[in-house]
mmCIF file of C-alpha atoms in Angstrom:
data_model
loop_
_atom_site.group_PDB
_atom_site.id
_atom_site.type_symbol
_atom_site.label_atom_id
_atom_site.label_comp_id
_atom_site.label_asym_id
_atom_site.label_seq_id
_atom_site.Cartn_x
_atom_site.Cartn_y
_atom_site.Cartn_z
ATOM 1 C CA UNK A 1 7.387 -1.517 11.304
ATOM 2 C CA UNK A 2 8.523 -0.144 7.954
ATOM 3 C CA UNK A 3 10.397 -3.259 6.888
ATOM 4 C CA UNK A 4 13.503 -1.402 5.673
ATOM 5 C CA UNK A 5 16.447 -3.764 6.145
ATOM 6 C CA UNK A 6 19.210 -1.584 4.711
ATOM 7 C CA UNK A 7 20.643 0.620 7.490
ATOM 8 C CA UNK A 8 21.863 3.277 5.061
ATOM 9 C CA UNK A 9 18.484 3.473 3.366
ATOM 10 C CA UNK A 10 16.793 3.709 6.766
ATOM 11 C CA UNK A 11 19.035 6.674 7.672
ATOM 12 C CA UNK A 12 18.232 8.444 4.401
ATOM 13 C CA UNK A 13 14.515 7.857 4.915
ATOM 14 C CA UNK A 14 14.765 9.233 8.452
ATOM 15 C CA UNK A 15 16.489 12.293 7.012
ATOM 16 C CA UNK A 16 13.706 12.647 4.443
ATOM 17 C CA UNK A 17 11.017 12.672 7.122
ATOM 18 C CA UNK A 18 12.970 15.214 9.188
ATOM 19 C CA UNK A 19 13.454 17.454 6.142
ATOM 20 C CA UNK A 20 9.742 17.249 5.338
ATOM 21 C CA UNK A 21 8.862 18.298 8.877
ATOM 22 C CA UNK A 22 11.324 21.213 8.748
ATOM 23 C CA UNK A 23 10.250 22.565 5.353
ATOM 24 C CA UNK A 24 6.537 22.416 6.044
ATOM 25 C CA UNK A 25 7.018 24.075 9.426
ATOM 26 C CA UNK A 26 8.591 27.004 7.571
ATOM 27 C CA UNK A 27 5.614 26.948 5.220
ATOM 28 C CA UNK A 28 3.325 27.357 8.217
ATOM 29 C CA UNK A 29 5.322 30.376 9.410
ATOM 30 C CA UNK A 30 4.888 31.954 5.975
ATOM 31 C CA UNK A 31 1.163 31.179 5.737
ATOM 32 C CA UNK A 32 -0.020 32.099 9.230
ATOM 33 C CA UNK A 33 -0.484 35.825 8.527
ATOM 34 C CA UNK A 34 -1.578 35.307 4.925
ATOM 35 C CA UNK A 35 -4.162 32.558 5.284
ATOM 36 C CA UNK A 36 -5.160 33.004 8.913
ATOM 37 C CA UNK A 37 -5.109 30.791 11.977
ATOM 38 C CA UNK A 38 -8.526 29.219 11.485
ATOM 39 C CA UNK A 39 -8.115 28.224 7.826
ATOM 40 C CA UNK A 40 -4.584 26.952 8.365
ATOM 41 C CA UNK A 41 -5.661 24.847 11.340
ATOM 42 C CA UNK A 42 -8.696 23.410 9.548
ATOM 43 C CA UNK A 43 -6.692 22.577 6.435
ATOM 44 C CA UNK A 44 -3.982 20.981 8.541
ATOM 45 C CA UNK A 45 -6.332 18.759 10.508
ATOM 46 C CA UNK A 46 -8.107 17.593 7.341
ATOM 47 C CA UNK A 47 -4.731 16.690 5.849
ATOM 48 C CA UNK A 48 -3.828 14.919 9.085
ATOM 49 C CA UNK A 49 -7.051 12.919 8.967
ATOM 50 C CA UNK A 50 -6.468 11.869 5.350
ATOM 51 C CA UNK A 51 -2.815 10.957 5.920
ATOM 52 C CA UNK A 52 -3.727 8.812 8.928
ATOM 53 C CA UNK A 53 -6.218 7.037 6.689
ATOM 54 C CA UNK A 54 -3.457 6.427 4.129
ATOM 55 C CA UNK A 55 -1.302 4.941 6.890
ATOM 56 C CA UNK A 56 -4.195 2.742 7.990
ATOM 57 C CA UNK A 57 -4.802 1.532 4.431
ATOM 58 C CA UNK A 58 -1.098 0.766 4.054
ATOM 59 C CA UNK A 59 -1.100 -1.383 7.176
ATOM 60 C CA UNK A 60 -4.412 -2.960 6.157
ATOM 61 C CA UNK A 61 -3.070 -4.032 2.769
ATOM 62 C CA UNK A 62 0.071 -5.334 4.447
ATOM 63 C CA UNK A 63 -2.064 -7.385 6.846
ATOM 64 C CA UNK A 64 -4.277 -8.753 4.078
ATOM 65 C CA UNK A 65 -1.209 -9.891 2.147
ATOM 66 C CA UNK A 66 0.690 -11.069 5.200
ATOM 67 C CA UNK A 67 3.049 -13.979 4.411
ATOM 68 C CA UNK A 68 2.087 -17.305 6.008
ATOM 69 C CA UNK A 69 4.139 -19.324 8.463
ATOM 70 C CA UNK A 70 5.272 -22.336 6.439
ATOM 71 C CA UNK A 71 7.966 -23.862 8.635
ATOM 72 C CA UNK A 72 7.542 -24.984 12.247
ATOM 73 C CA UNK A 73 10.945 -25.815 13.755
ATOM 74 C CA UNK A 74 11.125 -28.783 16.089
ATOM 75 C CA UNK A 75 12.612 -27.457 19.282
ATOM 76 C CA UNK A 76 11.653 -28.186 22.908
ATOM 77 C CA UNK A 77 11.617 -24.462 23.648
ATOM 78 C CA UNK A 78 8.665 -24.027 21.284
ATOM 79 C CA UNK A 79 6.444 -26.206 23.451
ATOM 80 C CA UNK A 80 5.802 -23.423 25.964
ATOM 81 C CA UNK A 81 5.879 -20.576 23.467
ATOM 82 C CA UNK A 82 2.854 -18.739 22.121
ATOM 83 C CA UNK A 83 4.681 -18.229 18.825
ATOM 84 C CA UNK A 84 3.846 -21.734 17.648
ATOM 85 C CA UNK A 85 0.131 -20.995 17.337
ATOM 86 C CA UNK A 86 0.451 -18.218 14.745
ATOM 87 C CA UNK A 87 -0.193 -19.043 11.110
ATOM 88 C CA UNK A 88 0.463 -15.600 9.616
ATOM 89 C CA UNK A 89 3.242 -13.062 10.001
ATOM 90 C CA UNK A 90 0.715 -10.363 10.945
ATOM 91 C CA UNK A 91 -0.373 -12.220 14.088
ATOM 92 C CA UNK A 92 3.225 -13.129 14.899
ATOM 93 C CA UNK A 93 4.283 -9.489 14.597
ATOM 94 C CA UNK A 94 1.642 -8.296 17.061
ATOM 95 C CA UNK A 95 3.058 -10.557 19.776
ATOM 96 C CA UNK A 96 5.989 -8.681 21.395
ATOM 97 C CA UNK A 97 7.583 -12.005 22.338
ATOM 98 C CA UNK A 98 7.789 -13.315 18.775
ATOM 99 C CA UNK A 99 9.580 -12.523 15.540
ATOM 100 C CA UNK A 100 9.484 -13.684 11.937
ATOM 101 C CA UNK A 101 12.406 -15.654 10.517
ATOM 102 C CA UNK A 102 12.380 -16.341 6.785
ATOM 103 C CA UNK A 103 14.363 -16.936 3.643
ATOM 104 C CA UNK A 104 13.800 -14.854 0.566
ATOM 105 C CA UNK A 105 14.381 -15.386 -3.108
ATOM 106 C CA UNK A 106 13.539 -13.043 -5.941
ATOM 107 C CA UNK A 107 9.793 -13.638 -5.971
ATOM 108 C CA UNK A 108 8.743 -15.397 -2.767
ATOM 109 C CA UNK A 109 9.405 -16.134 0.896
ATOM 110 C CA UNK A 110 10.615 -19.582 1.867
ATOM 111 C CA UNK A 111 10.771 -21.516 5.146
ATOM 112 C CA UNK A 112 9.142 -18.740 7.147
ATOM 113 C CA UNK A 113 8.639 -19.365 10.851
ATOM 114 C CA UNK A 114 7.426 -17.532 13.941
ATOM 115 C CA UNK A 115 9.923 -18.009 16.768
ATOM 116 C CA UNK A 116 10.578 -16.425 20.189
ATOM 117 C CA UNK A 117 12.640 -13.252 20.258
ATOM 118 C CA UNK A 118 15.897 -12.989 22.164
ATOM 119 C CA UNK A 119 15.103 -11.285 25.477
ATOM 120 C CA UNK A 120 18.493 -9.589 25.537
ATOM 121 C CA UNK A 121 18.132 -8.079 22.059
ATOM 122 C CA UNK A 122 15.256 -7.896 19.602
ATOM 123 C CA UNK A 123 17.784 -7.987 16.753
ATOM 124 C CA UNK A 124 17.900 -11.787 16.914
ATOM 125 C CA UNK A 125 15.751 -14.807 17.654
ATOM 126 C CA UNK A 126 16.118 -16.687 20.924
ATOM 127 C CA UNK A 127 17.423 -19.751 19.086
ATOM 128 C CA UNK A 128 17.589 -21.315 15.650
ATOM 129 C CA UNK A 129 18.839 -20.035 12.311
ATOM 130 C CA UNK A 130 18.028 -16.389 13.131
ATOM 131 C CA UNK A 131 19.551 -16.461 16.626
ATOM 132 C CA UNK A 132 22.706 -14.578 15.584
ATOM 133 C CA UNK A 133 24.228 -12.970 12.531
ATOM 134 C CA UNK A 134 26.825 -15.674 11.978
ATOM 135 C CA UNK A 135 24.167 -18.368 11.772
ATOM 136 C CA UNK A 136 21.969 -16.429 9.366
ATOM 137 C CA UNK A 137 22.762 -17.790 5.935
ATOM 138 C CA UNK A 138 22.541 -15.825 2.730
ATOM 139 C CA UNK A 139 19.019 -14.528 2.021
ATOM 140 C CA UNK A 140 17.885 -15.429 5.546
ATOM 141 C CA UNK A 141 16.333 -12.517 7.427
ATOM 142 C CA UNK A 142 14.940 -11.729 10.855
ATOM 143 C CA UNK A 143 11.941 -9.393 11.148
ATOM 144 C CA UNK A 144 10.799 -8.042 14.499
ATOM 145 C CA UNK A 145 7.781 -5.747 14.770
ATOM 146 C CA UNK A 146 7.156 -5.779 11.022
ATOM 147 C CA UNK A 147 6.301 -8.147 8.198
ATOM 148 C CA UNK A 148 8.010 -8.224 4.815
ATOM 149 C CA UNK A 149 5.563 -6.579 2.436
ATOM 150 C CA UNK A 150 5.421 -4.839 -0.911
ATOM 151 C CA UNK A 151 3.277 -2.053 0.597
ATOM 152 C CA UNK A 152 6.013 -0.387 2.646
ATOM 153 C CA UNK A 153 6.006 2.527 0.196
ATOM 154 C CA UNK A 154 2.367 3.275 1.054
ATOM 155 C CA UNK A 155 3.155 3.456 4.768
ATOM 156 C CA UNK A 156 6.092 5.773 4.059
ATOM 157 C CA UNK A 157 3.874 7.934 1.847
ATOM 158 C CA UNK A 158 1.301 8.190 4.632
ATOM 159 C CA UNK A 159 4.000 9.250 7.089
ATOM 160 C CA UNK A 160 5.313 11.970 4.765
ATOM 161 C CA UNK A 161 1.793 13.236 4.098
ATOM 162 C CA UNK A 162 1.129 13.310 7.828
ATOM 163 C CA UNK A 163 4.229 15.416 8.481
ATOM 164 C CA UNK A 164 3.408 17.714 5.560
ATOM 165 C CA UNK A 165 -0.108 18.262 6.917
ATOM 166 C CA UNK A 166 0.743 18.463 10.614
ATOM 167 C CA UNK A 167 3.848 20.673 10.514
ATOM 168 C CA UNK A 168 2.355 23.923 9.118
ATOM 169 C CA UNK A 169 -0.901 23.844 11.073
ATOM 170 C CA UNK A 170 -1.563 21.487 13.953
ATOM 171 C CA UNK A 171 2.065 21.720 15.055
ATOM 172 C CA UNK A 172 2.496 25.487 15.646
ATOM 173 C CA UNK A 173 -1.068 26.848 15.454
ATOM 174 C CA UNK A 174 -2.293 25.631 18.872
ATOM 175 C CA UNK A 175 0.556 27.552 20.516
ATOM 176 C CA UNK A 176 -0.099 30.630 18.386
ATOM 177 C CA UNK A 177 -3.818 30.617 19.128
ATOM 178 C CA UNK A 178 -3.249 29.913 22.821
ATOM 179 C CA UNK A 179 -1.127 33.036 23.081
ATOM 180 C CA UNK A 180 -3.997 35.160 21.716
ATOM 181 C CA UNK A 181 -7.367 33.901 22.918
ATOM 182 C CA UNK A 182 -7.044 34.232 26.695
ATOM 183 C CA UNK A 183 -7.762 37.476 28.546
ATOM 184 C CA UNK A 184 -4.743 39.063 30.168
ATOM 185 C CA UNK A 185 -5.661 37.910 33.664
ATOM 186 C CA UNK A 186 -5.870 34.242 32.559
ATOM 187 C CA UNK A 187 -3.156 34.074 29.905
ATOM 188 C CA UNK A 188 -0.415 32.424 31.953
ATOM 189 C CA UNK A 189 -2.809 29.944 33.559
ATOM 190 C CA UNK A 190 -4.466 29.112 30.249
ATOM 191 C CA UNK A 191 -1.173 28.489 28.479
ATOM 192 C CA UNK A 192 0.083 26.352 31.355
ATOM 193 C CA UNK A 193 -3.077 24.233 31.325
ATOM 194 C CA UNK A 194 -2.932 23.854 27.534
ATOM 195 C CA UNK A 195 0.705 22.744 27.655
ATOM 196 C CA UNK A 196 -0.099 20.286 30.438
ATOM 197 C CA UNK A 197 -2.987 18.751 28.498
ATOM 198 C CA UNK A 198 -0.840 18.534 25.359
ATOM 199 C CA UNK A 199 2.011 16.655 27.015
ATOM 200 C CA UNK A 200 -0.348 14.465 29.036
ATOM 201 C CA UNK A 201 -1.981 13.182 25.869
ATOM 202 C CA UNK A 202 1.419 12.802 24.186
ATOM 203 C CA UNK A 203 2.398 10.456 27.002
ATOM 204 C CA UNK A 204 -0.933 8.603 26.812
ATOM 205 C CA UNK A 205 -0.562 8.019 23.070
ATOM 206 C CA UNK A 206 2.985 6.735 23.560
ATOM 207 C CA UNK A 207 1.977 4.415 26.397
ATOM 208 C CA UNK A 208 -1.138 3.000 24.758
ATOM 209 C CA UNK A 209 -0.128 2.639 21.099
ATOM 210 C CA UNK A 210 1.381 -0.846 21.270
ATOM 211 C CA UNK A 211 -1.394 -2.115 23.541
ATOM 212 C CA UNK A 212 -4.037 -0.765 21.174
ATOM 213 C CA UNK A 213 -2.192 -2.318 18.241
ATOM 214 C CA UNK A 214 -2.386 -5.720 19.922
ATOM 215 C CA UNK A 215 -6.156 -5.424 20.324
ATOM 216 C CA UNK A 216 -7.116 -3.494 17.180
ATOM 217 C CA UNK A 217 -4.087 -4.165 14.893
ATOM 218 C CA UNK A 218 -1.972 -1.361 13.465
ATOM 219 C CA UNK A 219 -4.457 -0.379 10.800
ATOM 220 C CA UNK A 220 -7.259 -0.332 13.366
ATOM 221 C CA UNK A 221 -5.309 2.079 15.565
ATOM 222 C CA UNK A 222 -4.626 4.464 12.694
ATOM 223 C CA UNK A 223 -8.267 4.372 11.623
ATOM 224 C CA UNK A 224 -9.122 5.243 15.241
ATOM 225 C CA UNK A 225 -6.693 8.171 15.176
ATOM 226 C CA UNK A 226 -8.196 9.318 11.875
ATOM 227 C CA UNK A 227 -11.693 9.339 13.375
ATOM 228 C CA UNK A 228 -10.444 11.338 16.364
ATOM 229 C CA UNK A 229 -8.855 13.856 13.988
ATOM 230 C CA UNK A 230 -12.178 14.163 12.159
ATOM 231 C CA UNK A 231 -13.951 14.866 15.454
ATOM 232 C CA UNK A 232 -11.323 17.508 16.169
ATOM 233 C CA UNK A 233 -12.041 19.097 12.790
ATOM 234 C CA UNK A 234 -15.752 19.327 13.617
ATOM 235 C CA UNK A 235 -14.989 20.940 16.979
ATOM 236 C CA UNK A 236 -12.556 23.481 15.513
ATOM 237 C CA UNK A 237 -14.942 24.274 12.658
ATOM 238 C CA UNK A 238 -17.661 25.182 15.125
ATOM 239 C CA UNK A 239 -15.713 26.724 17.986
ATOM 240 C CA UNK A 240 -12.593 28.472 16.700
ATOM 241 C CA UNK A 241 -13.027 32.030 15.367
ATOM 242 C CA UNK A 242 -10.470 33.737 13.163
ATOM 243 C CA UNK A 243 -8.044 35.873 15.177
ATOM 244 C CA UNK A 244 -5.825 37.133 12.354
ATOM 245 C CA UNK A 245 -5.461 40.915 12.327
ATOM 246 C CA UNK A 246 -7.443 41.470 15.533
ATOM 247 C CA UNK A 247 -6.342 43.265 18.659
ATOM 248 C CA UNK A 248 -6.231 41.326 21.909
ATOM 249 C CA UNK A 249 -9.281 43.199 23.205
ATOM 250 C CA UNK A 250 -11.234 42.279 20.073
ATOM 251 C CA UNK A 251 -10.233 38.629 20.378
ATOM 252 C CA UNK A 252 -11.522 38.553 23.948
ATOM 253 C CA UNK A 253 -14.845 39.923 22.716
ATOM 254 C CA UNK A 254 -15.141 37.056 20.208
ATOM 255 C CA UNK A 255 -15.679 34.666 23.091
ATOM 256 C CA UNK A 256 -18.367 36.719 24.814
ATOM 257 C CA UNK A 257 -20.993 34.862 22.785
ATOM 258 C CA UNK A 258 -22.142 31.347 23.529
ATOM 259 C CA UNK A 259 -19.683 28.477 23.149
ATOM 260 C CA UNK A 260 -19.089 27.269 19.594
ATOM 261 C CA UNK A 261 -20.832 30.201 17.920
ATOM 262 C CA UNK A 262 -18.493 30.096 14.901
ATOM 263 C CA UNK A 263 -17.298 33.640 15.409
ATOM 264 C CA UNK A 264 -19.207 36.791 16.163
ATOM 265 C CA UNK A 265 -22.423 38.354 14.994
ATOM 266 C CA UNK A 266 -22.581 41.291 12.608
ATOM 267 C CA UNK A 267 -23.174 43.729 15.444
ATOM 268 C CA UNK A 268 -20.130 42.415 17.282
ATOM 269 C CA UNK A 269 -17.940 42.723 14.196
ATOM 270 C CA UNK A 270 -18.809 46.405 13.878
ATOM 271 C CA UNK A 271 -18.108 47.151 17.520
ATOM 272 C CA UNK A 272 -14.673 48.352 18.552
ATOM 273 C CA UNK A 273 -13.708 47.495 22.104
ATOM 274 C CA UNK A 274 -11.627 49.836 24.203
ATOM 275 C CA UNK A 275 -10.372 49.558 27.776
ATOM 276 C CA UNK A 276 -9.741 52.713 29.782
ATOM 277 C CA UNK A 277 -8.834 53.314 33.388
ATOM 278 C CA UNK A 278 -11.690 54.817 35.423
ATOM 279 C CA UNK A 279 -11.179 55.314 39.159
ATOM 280 C CA UNK A 280 -8.677 52.480 39.436
ATOM 281 C CA UNK A 281 -10.703 49.820 37.623
ATOM 282 C CA UNK A 282 -11.080 48.581 34.055
ATOM 283 C CA UNK A 283 -14.100 50.011 32.289
ATOM 284 C CA UNK A 284 -15.415 48.398 29.113
ATOM 285 C CA UNK A 285 -16.620 50.849 26.469
ATOM 286 C CA UNK A 286 -18.006 50.558 22.982
ATOM 287 C CA UNK A 287 -17.292 53.164 20.305
ATOM 288 C CA UNK A 288 -20.709 54.701 20.903
ATOM 289 C CA UNK A 289 -19.825 55.424 24.528
ATOM 290 C CA UNK A 290 -16.218 56.458 24.006
ATOM 291 C CA UNK A 291 -17.157 59.992 22.953
ATOM 292 C CA UNK A 292 -18.733 60.602 26.377
ATOM 293 C CA UNK A 293 -15.467 60.008 28.226
ATOM 294 C CA UNK A 294 -12.966 62.802 28.530
#
């Protein structure tokens, strides 16, 4: 998808993305007790939304400047192939059974064609000049799942921005907040349910991404993800109180109000909650009542 043909450069770029994720995760560890869970999460999800939009714009510009198919090889195998109907690389790329074979000079693409991919390996075409490395002449390239474009840098920038925004906030903060907001009797169940929902949606995103890309294109999918991140921001803005510096009993009291109350009222902020053992059961006292208990 990135269009990086040099294996060494691809390895260095993969290392760059991994380093970005690592460094900004450490930044989140440093900021969590200084900025607070709520602000860090909100800032992270806004950055995630913007970076997904940058990714979408990168793919959109790549699609709008997609190179055309200029060469249609005469081969009997093409008669029953869907690849012959595509006129642009963008449409050819979205078909998992097709790839883009082209020659390149300094300024332009030459003799570009959309041909079936080798079923045994996506590294080569099923037949023709891109069917194996030995047949690929100088400046002849095979592209599967991406189109040659001058906007690859924008896609890479969007990916780095996404990692920089996600790693300090939306990566660790859900687990931090989950460990604090549940009452003691529901903590294990709540964390288990949260982890289950998280991994379920991870699987769903992985399973549906390519199918969504076929129907909505790559830029359409990333715009969709950006909108979902924006909806998540609205939900967190209205429903997640700040838990930094609060005791577990105080955090439980934050959720005694109605859902999505944006925190607690002034009277609740002034109230200190204390649990004491009275005749074998938990008794909930405010500071005003605590003086009456010996």
